Amino acid sequence: MQASPLQYRQTAVEQCVEYLCEQGCAQVSGYIEALQNNHELPELARLSNEERLAVLAELTAVMSVYAGKCSR
């Protein structure tokens, strides 16, 4: 069975979110800020604008549990 385009996009977004989160809390905060300011991130170069917005939403949701406080 072949994956639908929607499933492929979700997988790409999930893979990017997982990779970015592996970089650590402080880095993720920087990624969020960069995405909010429409800066290009090499890590997301293969994603569409819609997918980048999905990554931003996912990262923001993940980081909400830290309430702005990361352990370094």
Coordinates of N, CA and C in Angstrom, one line a residue, residues 12-21 30-32 34-36 38-57 59:
A12 N 7.1 13.8 7.0 CA 8.2 14.7 6.9 C 8.2 15.7 8.0
V13 N 7.0 16.2 8.4 CA 6.9 17.2 9.5 C 7.3 16.5 10.8
E14 N 6.8 15.3 11.0 CA 7.2 14.6 12.3 C 8.7 14.3 12.3
Q15 N 9.3 13.9 11.2 CA 10.7 13.7 11.2 C 11.5 14.9 11.5
C16 N 11.1 16.1 11.0 CA 11.8 17.3 11.2 C 11.6 17.7 12.7
V17 N 10.4 17.6 13.2 CA 10.2 17.9 14.6 C 11.1 17.1 15.5
E18 N 11.1 15.8 15.2 CA 11.9 14.9 16.1 C 13.4 15.3 16.0
Y19 N 13.9 15.5 14.8 CA 15.3 15.9 14.6 C 15.6 17.2 15.4
L20 N 14.7 18.2 15.2 CA 15.0 19.5 15.8 C 14.9 19.4 17.4
C21 N 14.0 18.6 17.9 CA 13.9 18.4 19.3 C 15.1 17.7 19.9
G30 N 15.3 28.6 19.8 CA 15.9 29.4 18.7 C 15.2 29.1 17.3
Y31 N 14.9 27.8 17.1 CA 14.2 27.4 15.9 C 12.8 28.1 15.8
I32 N 12.1 28.0 17.0 CA 10.8 28.6 17.0 C 10.9 30.1 16.7
A34 N 13.2 31.7 15.0 CA 13.5 31.9 13.6 C 12.3 31.7 12.7
L35 N 11.5 30.6 13.0 CA 10.4 30.3 12.2 C 9.3 31.4 12.3
Q36 N 9.1 31.9 13.6 CA 8.2 33.0 13.8 C 8.6 34.3 13.0
N38 N 10.1 34.2 10.1 CA 10.2 33.9 8.7 C 11.6 33.7 8.2
H39 N 12.5 33.3 9.1 CA 13.9 33.0 8.7 C 14.0 31.6 8.1
E40 N 14.8 31.5 7.1 CA 15.1 30.2 6.5 C 15.9 29.3 7.4
L41 N 15.5 28.1 7.6 CA 16.3 27.1 8.4 C 16.8 26.0 7.4
P42 N 18.1 25.8 7.3 CA 18.5 24.7 6.4 C 17.9 23.4 6.7
E43 N 17.6 23.1 7.9 CA 17.0 21.8 8.3 C 15.6 21.6 7.8
L44 N 15.0 22.7 7.3 CA 13.6 22.6 6.8 C 13.5 23.0 5.3
A45 N 14.7 23.0 4.7 CA 14.7 23.5 3.3 C 13.8 22.6 2.4
R46 N 13.6 21.4 2.7 CA 12.9 20.5 1.8 C 11.4 20.6 2.0
L47 N 10.9 21.3 3.0 CA 9.5 21.4 3.4 C 8.9 22.6 2.7
S48 N 7.6 22.5 2.5 CA 6.8 23.6 1.9 C 6.5 24.6 3.0
N49 N 6.0 25.7 2.7 CA 5.6 26.7 3.7 C 4.6 26.2 4.7
E50 N 3.6 25.4 4.1 CA 2.6 24.8 5.0 C 3.2 23.8 6.0
E51 N 4.2 23.0 5.5 CA 4.8 22.1 6.4 C 5.7 22.8 7.4
R52 N 6.3 23.9 7.0 CA 7.1 24.7 8.0 C 6.2 25.2 9.1
L53 N 5.0 25.7 8.7 CA 4.0 26.2 9.7 C 3.6 25.0 10.7
A54 N 3.5 23.8 10.1 CA 3.1 22.7 10.9 C 4.2 22.3 11.9
V55 N 5.5 22.4 11.5 CA 6.6 22.2 12.3 C 6.6 23.3 13.5
L56 N 6.4 24.5 13.1 CA 6.3 25.6 14.1 C 5.3 25.3 15.2
A57 N 4.1 24.9 14.7 CA 3.0 24.5 15.6 C 3.4 23.4 16.5
L59 N 6.5 22.4 17.4 CA 7.5 22.8 18.3 C 7.0 23.6 19.4

